[in-house]
């Protein structure tokens, strides 16, 4: 059994899809096929990977147009006999072949106001209940694959990287804002720097997240409510505070 | 060299895993300028893959725990070959390092009274691993990464690989690196260099490691003249995936056994009861009934009074047992052992406690671990051996060179306990950062870099482009991995090791003929070629050290010498460069002082 891969070869200035025929093995994933091409047909084919187990978020690409982790995408997921297309993420500039320049994400991260803990208890540690951290642990599952950034139309189609942090960093902000020990306030950052208003809740990000983080429902919508409360409805914010849900 | 991009720092940290990031944070806190370089993007280092947890005697889950017990477990797990001072520092300082992570935003799983929950792991007498489900490494690296980027004074160079260390009159003066993106060289001058480059797993075909793990730090240190110790001790983790081929070697966390999972052979027999070594006989359950009582206590969150199941013996013991069961014809369909948690825990508990394992098997192997057993076989996992360091400052034997984390040797002796690596990174990463900062501050003037030295190195690095097409770097790496698995694997004979040395000579010649296609931009063929040099160096070091240790101890098994030999229990095998030749010498280890010996003997 064989499969044909159509892989983007090129850089920021030019490129084209090229065909590679790869032998299939039981249980093979797309990343295995790429490695086979590297070892046998194109030793300079560029791709990123590390863990090969869906843990590190390095191997993101667009497989048949869908943002996916190549190491977690089985070859038998696709109809036999039909070619499989591999392209780099579209929302970021291509460096070479399947590798793109994701450095913008790291610069967004740098600007997020840091975690600031409340003072510890007398013994120098903190008590927290598991139920109170379950939600935040969900956000902290993020492996920074940037697939959600890739699919979000604000970044992908409108290229608003100047004013919108993207779903990945709204998840990170939610993780900080809902951290039971954190006392920093990031309302202004969310509104002005992260541009949370740009999100119009299409939920495309949630659909592609390999960690199944409920990006829109659990992170973005509650953050939007906070921003509304803080900037437009101080009374409601107070009310929420008193009820203990803010 | 005139056109070469150059930058100058006090401290250069090579590696952005737990050890490198912790070192950088400490160094910058001490007021020196710091750069971090790493082969991949930030946050993708091996540390991100750690699953089970970080070992620290916090005593939040079982109040009987304490540093003395942790020290004893670590030393016994290492078959007493550990650097005792490092083991002591690890046990004493790990709790503070874990709490510090919490102060930086990490969120560990909690006990019912709201403290850090700890889980059981092989070789640890009490539940000792602070964890976050089965993604502890991710939590740790993200916390350190955020802390690093917030400390605005640390410059991070991602996808930038150190090709050689530079020395000036016997002292470290910096490193020559290449950037993956452009293929261009970057010269980083520094007074001190901290190696935090991780392990060597890619020397073997079946391994749990990423492409980065080519023993770069070990080889860089060796080339610079530093001593390596314990290179014969390569940890084969007992439970790697075996099927399908695509996932062969990927890790199945020991957390599965910590949560009650059991090992069985094709006859349905829990074979580990037959493999309890003399040294541990009193500490492990000898009937299934007692082992089950222990699991029941643990699940209920009670202090376990029964002794622990033999599945939680140290990794060397479990790995050898699985290999023997398979060799003697009692293996699973794809040549492994069965690891069964489905029949032991409720499906929802499994999904909650081991979510990544559930997903990994479900998606990659079509196995639902809440319903059926997994198939597992040992996989190359961790390097106990490494750069010889001073236990307090992590200074190597070359002035200005420091090492921490997996690339450093000594702490784990002949076998590492699970969970002790993550605490190692924190405790000794911090110490290395402090050691390097202190050293750098004491140096007057900028380190010298010789143009001729740099020019010679860049010419050597670019040579493969001139030799188009004669040997493929991937084919040579493949052949090396096969050879190491066959000749320098779990059970070693003198003949195999001699054959390995001969084969390494041939492989080195082949590596010299490797040519690469394409240009310097993001070219994995070229990178693999450059990594080969390091892989060959560490493979030779492992082989020579394994030949020199004519006994079996911990992870090192010599077929002709199946027992431990008292004499070898008092020496380290040291690998050192002498001109172009690799030499191996035995050096006595510092004996354990009286009060610590009492702890080892249970007289504390
Ligand atoms: C699947 C898996 C699960 C594990 N689970 C656990 C666990 O539960 N508990 C535990 O204690 N341990 C565990 N371990 C072991 C532990 O994760 C590693 O030993 C540890 O993370 C190593 O950390 P480190 O900081 O030394 O290096 P790493 O995290 O590996 O980082 C090495 C860094 O060095 C960089 N580097 C390497 N060479 C160069 C070069 N030439 N130039 C520039 N940069 C370079 C790399 O890019 C990387 O950034 C596990 C390991 C694996 C593989
Ligand atoms: S829900 Fe918001 S963040 Fe997510 S893809 Fe849609 S617009 Fe982007
Ligand atoms: S939120 Fe999900 S999709 Fe987005 S970067 Fe994180 S893991 Fe990837
Ligand atoms: S290689 Fe790590 S997520 Fe694919």
XYZ file of N, CA and C in Angstrom, chain A residues 11 25-29 32 35 38-40 42-58 71-74 76 95-97 99 101-103 106 109-115 117 123-130 133-134 136-138 140-146 168 172 175 179-181 210-212, chain B residues 40-45 48-49 51 99 102-115 132 134-135 138-139 142-143 145-146 149-152 154-156 158-159 180-181 202 209-212 243-247 250 352 356-357 359-360 362-366 472-474 516-519 521-526:
468
model
N 9.711 28.760 0.085
C 9.970 29.680 1.188
C 9.056 30.893 1.073
N 2.386 1.856 6.452
C 2.502 0.833 7.479
C 1.286 0.943 8.372
N 0.978 -0.128 9.056
C -0.166 -0.081 9.968
C 0.068 0.987 11.053
N -0.932 1.787 11.313
C -0.857 2.755 12.405
C -0.031 3.987 12.101
N 0.461 4.105 10.867
C 1.336 5.221 10.515
C 0.625 6.569 10.644
N 1.378 7.588 11.090
C 0.822 8.939 11.153
C 1.489 9.808 10.085
N 5.169 10.414 10.333
C 6.013 9.301 9.872
C 6.255 9.411 8.375
N 8.763 12.046 7.653
C 10.105 11.560 7.979
C 10.614 10.589 6.919
N 11.858 12.617 4.112
C 13.169 13.198 4.467
C 14.286 12.166 4.288
N 14.046 10.968 4.771
C 15.115 9.961 4.772
C 15.378 9.410 3.375
N 14.382 9.439 2.501
C 14.552 8.755 1.209
C 14.488 9.646 -0.024
N 13.921 13.613 0.070
C 14.224 15.041 0.144
C 14.807 15.349 1.516
N 16.119 15.172 1.650
C 16.732 15.262 2.976
C 16.630 16.668 3.559
N 16.354 17.654 2.711
C 16.291 19.021 3.238
C 14.854 19.498 3.457
N 13.891 18.592 3.425
C 12.493 18.961 3.682
C 12.347 19.446 5.130
N 11.898 20.679 5.301
C 11.856 21.254 6.646
C 10.508 21.008 7.320
N 10.552 20.474 8.552
C 9.352 20.408 9.381
C 9.802 20.440 10.837
N 8.884 20.827 11.717
C 9.202 20.808 13.147
C 8.545 19.609 13.808
N 9.215 19.025 14.769
C 8.586 18.000 15.617
C 9.464 17.799 16.834
N 8.916 17.251 17.910
C 9.702 16.844 19.057
C 9.220 15.554 19.705
N 7.963 15.551 20.175
C 7.556 14.447 21.053
C 6.963 13.270 20.306
N 6.370 13.513 19.157
C 5.663 12.486 18.396
C 4.550 11.838 19.218
N 3.983 12.569 20.144
C 2.895 12.012 20.953
C 1.883 13.086 21.340
N 1.804 14.148 20.570
C 0.783 15.158 20.855
C 1.004 15.959 22.118
N 2.250 16.087 22.566
C 2.509 16.750 23.839
C 3.165 18.105 23.709
N 3.889 18.325 22.609
C 4.755 19.497 22.589
C 4.225 20.581 21.661
N 3.304 20.223 20.775
C 2.715 21.229 19.889
C 3.676 21.778 18.851
N 4.637 20.959 18.392
C 5.605 21.455 17.404
C 5.178 21.216 15.961
N 1.696 14.535 14.090
C 2.027 13.305 14.807
C 0.801 12.600 15.356
N -0.345 13.291 15.375
C -1.556 12.669 15.905
C -2.573 12.419 14.798
N -2.150 12.562 13.555
C -3.074 12.341 12.451
C -2.701 11.055 11.722
N -3.560 10.073 11.831
C -3.268 8.778 11.222
C -3.462 8.842 9.716
N -4.488 6.406 7.976
C -5.714 5.690 7.602
C -6.983 6.493 7.902
N 8.634 30.092 6.554
C 10.100 30.174 6.521
C 10.606 29.250 5.427
N 10.244 27.968 5.572
C 10.614 27.010 4.532
C 9.721 25.773 4.642
N 9.236 25.292 3.536
C 8.417 24.078 3.467
C 7.271 24.124 4.495
N 7.566 24.743 7.726
C 7.933 25.522 8.902
C 7.568 26.993 8.703
N 7.130 31.061 10.584
C 7.685 31.957 11.593
C 6.606 32.264 12.622
N 6.701 31.644 13.798
C 5.676 31.841 14.822
C 6.154 32.804 15.909
N 7.205 33.561 15.622
C 7.806 34.384 16.681
C 6.850 35.462 17.190
N 5.370 34.615 20.474
C 6.221 34.783 21.654
C 6.277 36.245 22.083
N 3.138 36.996 24.066
C 3.228 36.413 25.399
C 4.028 37.295 26.357
N 5.093 37.859 25.850
C 5.973 38.691 26.656
C 5.254 39.888 27.279
N 4.221 40.363 26.613
C 3.561 41.587 27.085
C 2.457 41.331 28.116
N 2.110 40.081 28.340
C 1.023 39.784 29.279
C 1.480 40.044 30.715
N 0.700 40.832 31.487
C 1.099 41.099 32.877
C 1.265 39.795 33.660
N 2.386 39.677 34.345
C 2.779 38.414 34.980
C 1.848 38.016 36.123
N 1.922 36.750 36.469
C 1.232 36.207 37.633
C 1.697 36.918 38.896
N 0.931 36.525 42.958
C 0.163 35.765 43.944
C -0.213 36.574 45.180
N 2.151 29.245 57.124
C 3.224 28.259 56.923
C 3.957 28.452 55.595
N 3.663 29.551 54.897
C 4.392 29.836 53.662
C 3.831 29.125 52.439
N 2.753 28.362 52.593
C 2.163 27.682 51.436
C 0.726 28.176 51.244
N 0.108 27.670 50.191
C -1.274 28.053 49.906
C -2.167 26.821 49.954
N -3.397 27.006 50.413
C -4.400 25.944 50.311
C -5.308 26.266 49.126
N -5.549 25.263 48.302
C -6.506 25.452 47.196
C -7.302 24.167 47.055
N -8.569 24.290 46.728
C -9.380 23.097 46.525
C -9.313 22.669 45.060
N -9.301 21.344 44.843
C -9.230 20.846 43.477
C -10.342 21.447 42.602
N -9.504 24.693 41.036
C -8.435 24.803 40.043
C -8.701 23.981 38.782
N -9.761 23.168 38.804
C -10.063 22.343 37.615
C -10.137 23.200 36.356
N -8.900 26.198 35.694
C -7.628 26.783 35.285
C -6.691 25.701 34.742
N -6.758 24.520 35.327
C -5.924 23.427 34.803
C -6.291 23.122 33.361
N -7.558 23.299 33.016
C -7.957 23.099 31.620
C -7.167 24.060 30.717
N -4.358 25.422 31.315
C -2.917 25.162 31.378
C -2.525 23.891 30.616
N -3.503 23.202 30.056
C -3.197 22.050 29.194
C -2.646 22.490 27.842
N -2.744 23.763 27.535
C -2.373 24.253 26.198
C -0.923 23.885 25.859
N -0.728 23.289 24.691
C 0.623 22.879 24.268
C 1.241 23.866 23.290
N 0.627 25.020 23.114
C 1.144 26.060 22.205
C 1.426 25.525 20.807
N 0.434 24.857 20.251
C 0.565 24.392 18.867
C 0.197 25.510 17.902
N -0.495 26.511 18.407
C -0.926 27.678 17.616
C -1.896 27.322 16.494
N -5.095 31.620 21.588
C -4.100 31.027 22.495
C -3.835 31.934 23.697
N -4.464 31.854 27.792
C -3.440 32.100 28.809
C -3.907 33.174 29.783
N -6.299 31.768 32.146
C -5.599 30.964 33.147
C -5.026 31.818 34.270
N -6.940 32.200 38.058
C -6.041 31.511 38.996
C -6.441 31.939 40.408
N -6.734 30.973 41.282
C -7.252 31.352 42.605
C -6.289 32.227 43.418
N -5.008 32.202 43.115
C -4.073 32.990 43.927
C -3.740 34.343 43.307
N -6.265 20.565 19.818
C -5.986 19.151 20.054
C -6.093 18.768 21.523
N -6.063 19.753 22.405
C -6.197 19.473 23.832
C -7.652 19.575 24.284
N -8.555 19.765 23.350
C -9.984 19.893 23.656
C -10.275 20.954 24.719
N 15.124 23.815 19.622
C 13.750 23.929 19.149
C 13.168 25.265 19.590
N 11.854 25.396 19.493
C 11.206 26.599 20.001
C 11.159 26.533 21.523
N 10.974 27.673 22.130
C 10.861 27.719 23.588
C 9.608 26.940 24.016
N 9.771 26.130 25.051
C 8.636 25.368 25.566
C 8.500 23.985 24.954
N 9.399 23.612 24.035
C 9.272 22.308 23.376
C 10.335 21.324 23.855
N 11.194 21.725 24.765
C 12.265 20.837 25.230
C 11.656 19.593 25.862
N 8.962 19.086 28.627
C 7.528 19.217 28.385
C 6.845 17.847 28.344
N 7.627 16.815 28.039
C 7.031 15.482 27.888
C 6.915 14.726 29.198
N 5.773 13.164 32.418
C 4.368 12.890 32.679
C 4.085 12.747 34.159
N 7.647 24.216 45.904
C 6.772 25.285 46.428
C 7.023 26.593 45.701
N 5.029 26.833 42.715
C 3.656 27.221 43.023
C 3.554 28.742 43.179
N 4.563 29.325 43.784
C 4.571 30.786 43.947
C 4.709 31.496 42.604
N 5.177 30.774 41.601
C 5.312 31.356 40.262
C 4.116 31.014 39.373
N 3.122 30.337 39.953
C 1.885 30.132 39.209
C 1.541 28.702 38.840
N 2.407 27.741 39.153
C 2.090 26.343 38.812
C 0.919 25.866 39.659
N 0.099 25.000 39.083
C -1.059 24.476 39.817
C -1.008 22.956 39.849
N -0.498 22.406 40.952
C -0.442 20.957 41.099
C -1.792 20.426 41.570
N -2.053 19.143 41.315
C -3.266 18.500 41.824
C -3.257 18.576 43.360
N -4.473 18.606 43.961
C -4.578 18.897 45.391
C -5.049 17.706 46.223
N -4.679 17.699 47.490
C -5.238 16.767 48.473
C -6.590 17.321 48.919
N -7.391 16.487 49.611
C -8.693 16.995 50.082
C -8.539 18.225 50.994
N -7.442 18.350 51.728
C -7.313 19.541 52.575
C -6.593 20.687 51.849
N -6.516 20.596 50.525
C -6.081 21.746 49.746
C -4.578 21.878 49.570
N -3.815 20.840 49.927
C -2.363 20.921 49.734
C -1.955 20.156 48.478
N 0.548 16.940 37.968
C -0.651 17.510 37.381
C -1.130 16.470 36.388
N -1.229 13.626 34.093
C -0.009 13.049 33.531
C 0.662 14.052 32.581
N 0.625 15.324 32.973
C 1.317 16.333 32.163
C 2.118 17.284 33.067
N 4.777 19.658 31.378
C 4.194 20.819 30.704
C 3.961 21.943 31.711
N 3.415 21.581 32.856
C 3.145 22.585 33.888
C 4.450 23.252 34.330
N 6.071 25.432 31.419
C 5.308 26.649 31.150
C 5.552 27.669 32.270
N 5.572 27.191 33.504
C 5.794 28.083 34.631
C 7.172 28.742 34.516
N 9.021 28.989 31.794
C 9.080 29.763 30.554
C 8.472 31.146 30.781
N 7.318 31.186 31.445
C 6.681 32.480 31.697
C 7.565 33.333 32.593
N 10.437 34.700 30.384
C 10.153 35.796 29.469
C 9.761 37.059 30.225
N 9.241 36.895 31.441
C 8.922 38.098 32.218
C 10.193 38.789 32.701
N 11.226 37.968 32.981
C 12.501 38.564 33.379
C 13.115 39.152 32.115
N 12.849 40.406 31.849
C 13.154 40.975 30.541
C 14.642 40.920 30.200
N 16.676 38.388 30.179
C 17.222 37.160 29.587
C 16.961 37.171 28.082
N 18.019 37.064 27.286
C 17.839 36.952 25.831
C 17.703 35.481 25.465
N 16.657 35.161 24.730
C 16.451 33.770 24.332
C 16.656 33.651 22.825
N 15.986 31.085 20.050
C 15.334 29.808 19.767
C 15.863 29.254 18.450
N 15.767 27.949 18.302
C 16.221 27.265 17.088
C 17.633 27.710 16.727
N 18.884 27.722 12.895
C 18.195 26.830 11.968
C 17.556 27.614 10.829
N 16.895 28.700 11.187
C 16.128 29.455 10.209
C 16.961 29.872 8.992
N 18.696 9.351 21.278
C 18.678 9.083 19.841
C 19.828 8.194 19.393
N 12.627 9.509 23.161
C 13.181 10.856 23.095
C 12.940 11.528 21.750
N 13.125 12.852 21.712
C 12.925 13.585 20.467
C 14.236 13.704 19.693
N 14.170 14.297 18.491
C 15.341 14.423 17.636
C 16.464 15.194 18.314
N 16.096 16.020 19.331
C 17.107 16.866 19.966
C 18.112 16.086 20.791
N 3.305 -1.342 19.811
C 2.522 -1.508 18.603
C 1.539 -0.372 18.465
N 1.259 0.117 17.270
C 1.901 -0.201 15.993
C 3.338 0.322 15.897
N 4.037 -0.112 14.849
C 5.445 0.237 14.656
C 5.696 1.732 14.807
N 4.767 2.507 14.287
C 4.887 3.950 14.275
C 5.139 4.538 15.666
N 4.609 3.894 16.698
C 4.711 4.478 18.042
C 5.691 3.717 18.917
N 7.476 4.963 22.334
C 6.855 6.101 23.021
C 6.491 5.693 24.445
N -9.453 10.403 34.223
C -9.140 11.603 35.007
C -7.656 11.627 35.398
N -3.650 11.756 29.220
C -2.811 11.712 28.023
C -2.574 10.275 27.577
N -2.401 9.373 28.559
C -2.210 7.957 28.206
C -3.441 7.427 27.495
N -5.604 9.055 25.758
C -5.671 9.623 24.415
C -4.607 9.008 23.490
N -3.402 8.880 24.026
C -2.285 8.347 23.244
C -2.600 6.950 22.701
N -5.654 5.530 22.560
C -6.890 5.535 21.793
C -6.621 5.983 20.365
N -5.867 7.055 20.225
C -5.685 7.620 18.892
C -4.579 6.952 18.091
N -3.538 6.515 18.757
C -2.399 6.004 17.998
C -2.380 4.486 17.884
N -3.036 3.787 18.820
C -2.928 2.328 18.804
C -4.291 1.633 18.768
N -5.364 2.379 18.660
C -6.713 1.810 18.682
C -6.955 0.951 19.924
N 23.876 9.165 3.031
C 22.777 9.929 3.614
C 22.948 9.986 5.134
N 22.801 11.159 5.725
C 22.955 11.261 7.183
C 21.932 10.393 7.913
N 20.743 10.281 7.330
C 19.690 9.492 7.993
C 20.064 8.011 8.000
N 25.262 16.684 2.005
C 23.873 17.146 2.138
C 23.443 17.954 0.920
N 22.148 17.833 0.633
C 21.563 18.564 -0.485
C 20.964 19.871 0.021
N 20.652 20.725 -0.921
C 19.934 21.948 -0.583
C 20.863 23.008 -0.024
N 20.245 24.044 0.552
C 21.051 25.157 1.064
C 21.038 25.186 2.595
N 19.474 27.053 4.684
C 18.242 27.436 5.367
C 17.490 26.230 5.888
N 17.138 26.224 7.136
C 16.308 25.193 7.774
C 16.453 23.837 7.089
N 17.630 23.267 7.177
C 17.926 22.047 6.438
C 18.172 20.868 7.381
N 17.136 20.051 7.637
C 17.269 18.959 8.608
C 18.343 17.949 8.231
N 18.603 17.778 6.943
C 19.660 16.847 6.542
C 21.015 17.316 7.060
N 21.242 18.592 6.954
C 22.487 19.171 7.462
C 22.562 19.050 8.992
